Amino acid sequence: MMDGLVVAFGGYARRAVLERCPHCGPPVRVDECDLFWLSIKLGNTVGGRDDVKALLPMLFGRLITSDELDAGIVLGKLQQEQWGSWPLGERRAVEEFLDAVWRRVLGEFPARVGAFTGAREFLGGVASAGIGPARFLTAWESIAGCAADRHLAALVNEMGWVSDQEGAVVAWLRREVVQERLFRAYERDHAAVWADDFARAYDLACLL
């Protein structure tokens, strides 16, 4: 999952000390910084775009292995640094990383992928990068299994969450094929303790 990022961004020197806005304090030593603090400041008052790229593999790696970072802040660096203008190889590495993370999220319920505890958290995170949900929703349709179905039910049952993407997600959930998936999941798991989650999600999806 990380190999593509390391290759794509390995050419950017990871500096031990980063300059800081003169009004905000002295330069900072990366290895001595609180990583959450650094994730907020990086590219703003600490370091520049090349420093963001140099540290991106480390930040992304920590994002999927711990809960110390905020997905919206870290992925928001992409939009902040206008990643759509980056070289093709770098953009593809980011996309392939996110695709792989998405598959891991949907492969286990509840998800145990660092800061990404479910579909809602993942889709909210990529929204911060300015990435629409279409590619991930399309991929979801081809990912079978109870875990992916339970994530779908959880997303519907938590539709009170607010996101710039919510309209696109609702439009997807209104599709008959998606609603039928919830119904089939209920039929398959009707004796399971989570069967009511499917039933409630199906009813809600039909009312969207």
XYZ file of C-alpha atoms in Angstrom:
208
model
C 0.000 0.000 0.000
C 2.811 2.411 0.885
C 5.326 1.368 -1.771
C 3.869 3.596 -4.482
C 3.958 6.643 -2.233
C 7.557 5.992 -1.229
C 8.615 5.706 -4.869
C 6.603 8.725 -6.039
C 7.732 11.074 -3.282
C 11.128 9.599 -2.456
C 12.880 12.244 -4.520
C 11.869 15.019 -2.149
C 14.439 15.588 0.574
C 13.102 15.113 4.072
C 14.656 18.005 5.947
C 15.399 17.601 9.639
C 14.700 21.272 10.351
C 11.918 23.289 8.732
C 11.734 27.046 8.588
C 8.776 28.668 10.252
C 6.891 31.897 9.722
C 9.060 34.522 11.520
C 6.032 35.774 13.437
C 5.222 32.241 14.690
C 8.509 31.236 16.244
C 11.884 29.664 15.457
C 12.478 26.812 12.997
C 11.255 23.418 14.128
C 12.952 20.032 14.268
C 10.654 17.512 12.621
C 11.608 14.565 14.820
C 10.916 16.577 17.966
C 7.476 17.844 16.890
C 4.135 16.553 17.993
C 2.907 14.965 14.774
C -0.650 16.239 15.100
C 0.650 19.788 15.562
C 2.958 19.377 12.578
C 0.126 18.042 10.402
C -1.793 21.265 11.054
C 1.108 23.653 10.478
C 2.854 21.909 7.587
C 2.602 23.912 4.386
C 1.013 26.795 6.272
C 3.399 28.343 8.768
C 5.965 25.514 8.691
C 7.789 24.394 5.553
C 6.661 24.534 1.938
C 5.150 22.318 -0.744
C 8.246 20.178 -1.216
C 8.264 19.531 2.544
C 4.617 18.456 2.392
C 5.482 16.013 -0.378
C 8.561 14.735 1.448
C 6.537 14.006 4.590
C 3.412 12.740 2.840
C 4.341 9.019 2.982
C 5.036 9.297 6.697
C 1.791 11.176 7.392
C -0.290 8.811 5.273
C 1.370 5.819 6.891
C 0.602 7.100 10.379
C -2.947 7.906 9.305
C -3.686 4.238 8.647
C -1.761 2.767 11.573
C -2.813 5.010 14.466
C -5.550 7.356 15.573
C -3.248 10.257 16.423
C -3.944 12.192 13.199
C -7.110 13.668 11.748
C -7.947 12.405 8.263
C -9.513 15.694 7.227
C -6.402 17.653 8.182
C -3.926 15.273 6.555
C -5.887 14.694 3.350
C -6.731 18.386 3.273
C -3.048 18.982 2.504
C -3.725 17.635 -0.985
C -6.229 20.348 -1.809
C -4.174 22.960 0.009
C -1.160 22.137 -2.148
C -3.216 21.889 -5.375
C -2.413 18.236 -5.893
C -4.344 18.185 -9.166
C -1.392 20.034 -10.695
C 1.201 17.553 -9.416
C 3.023 15.196 -11.814
C 0.954 12.239 -12.990
C 3.036 9.684 -11.092
C 2.455 11.483 -7.809
C -1.274 11.803 -8.395
C -1.574 8.141 -9.305
C 0.336 7.112 -6.181
C -2.110 9.069 -4.016
C -5.125 7.617 -5.830
C -3.822 4.055 -5.568
C -3.138 4.546 -1.867
C -6.665 5.821 -1.240
C -8.173 3.010 -3.308
C -6.263 0.455 -1.236
C -7.290 2.088 2.042
C -10.919 2.081 0.918
C -10.782 -1.645 0.180
C -9.297 -2.280 3.609
C -11.963 -0.185 5.305
C -14.757 -2.117 3.615
C -13.076 -5.462 4.204
C -13.694 -5.534 7.959
C -16.494 -4.304 10.208
C -15.858 -2.338 12.244
C -12.911 -1.041 10.267
C -9.532 -0.995 11.972
C -7.544 1.207 9.633
C -6.102 3.904 11.869
C -8.185 7.068 11.696
C -10.627 5.440 9.265
C -13.181 3.620 11.413
C -15.852 3.415 8.739
C -17.120 4.558 5.362
C -18.370 7.859 6.744
C -14.948 8.787 8.101
C -13.216 7.797 4.882
C -15.587 9.687 2.585
C -15.412 12.725 4.834
C -11.624 12.583 4.732
C -11.349 12.422 0.963
C -13.860 15.260 0.698
C -11.269 17.417 2.478
C -8.915 16.643 -0.397
C -11.503 17.850 -2.884
C -12.074 14.320 -4.144
C -15.626 13.356 -5.038
C -17.090 10.064 -3.828
C -17.916 8.599 -7.251
C -14.836 6.382 -7.670
C -15.226 4.956 -4.176
C -18.958 4.352 -4.455
C -18.427 2.609 -7.791
C -15.727 0.427 -6.238
C -18.062 -0.377 -3.339
C -20.513 -1.963 -5.762
C -17.916 -4.596 -6.681
C -16.813 -5.328 -3.103
C -18.981 -8.142 -1.781
C -19.274 -9.600 1.691
C -20.903 -9.049 5.035
C -18.404 -6.402 6.160
C -18.991 -4.194 3.116
C -22.750 -4.625 3.544
C -22.592 -3.653 7.206
C -20.629 -0.529 6.320
C -23.372 0.322 3.840
C -26.064 -0.106 6.488
C -24.059 1.995 8.947
C -23.665 4.782 6.398
C -27.408 4.906 5.766
C -28.274 4.731 9.446
C -25.897 7.631 10.149
C -27.077 9.876 7.332
C -27.350 12.783 9.734
C -23.649 13.421 9.141
C -22.918 16.570 7.198
C -20.531 16.669 4.249
C -20.152 18.465 0.963
C -20.445 15.021 -0.583
C -23.721 14.084 1.072
C -25.840 14.962 -1.948
C -23.848 12.666 -4.215
C -23.937 9.881 -1.640
C -27.702 10.213 -1.219
C -28.174 10.046 -4.984
C -26.172 6.816 -5.020
C -28.146 5.356 -2.128
C -31.392 6.078 -3.969
C -30.401 3.655 -6.709
C -32.489 0.516 -6.720
C -29.441 -1.740 -6.962
C -28.052 -0.311 -3.720
C -31.339 -0.682 -1.879
C -31.697 -4.242 -3.143
C -28.256 -4.983 -1.733
C -29.461 -4.009 1.725
C -32.547 -6.185 1.328
C -30.490 -9.184 0.229
C -28.108 -8.644 3.127
C -31.040 -8.742 5.540
C -32.336 -11.952 3.985
C -28.875 -13.523 4.224
C -28.206 -12.440 7.825
C -31.753 -12.328 9.207
C -30.728 -14.428 12.213
C -27.659 -12.330 13.037
C -27.602 -9.758 15.812
C -26.994 -7.026 13.218
C -29.961 -7.980 11.014
C -32.007 -5.068 12.358
C -29.316 -2.687 11.084
C -29.968 -3.921 7.552
C -33.747 -3.696 7.952
C -33.579 -0.138 9.300
C -31.118 0.925 6.596
C -33.290 -0.521 3.850
C -36.357 1.330 5.126
C -34.413 4.592 5.393
C -32.830 4.203 1.953
C -36.244 3.764 0.392
C -37.322 7.068 1.938
C -34.350 9.096 0.715
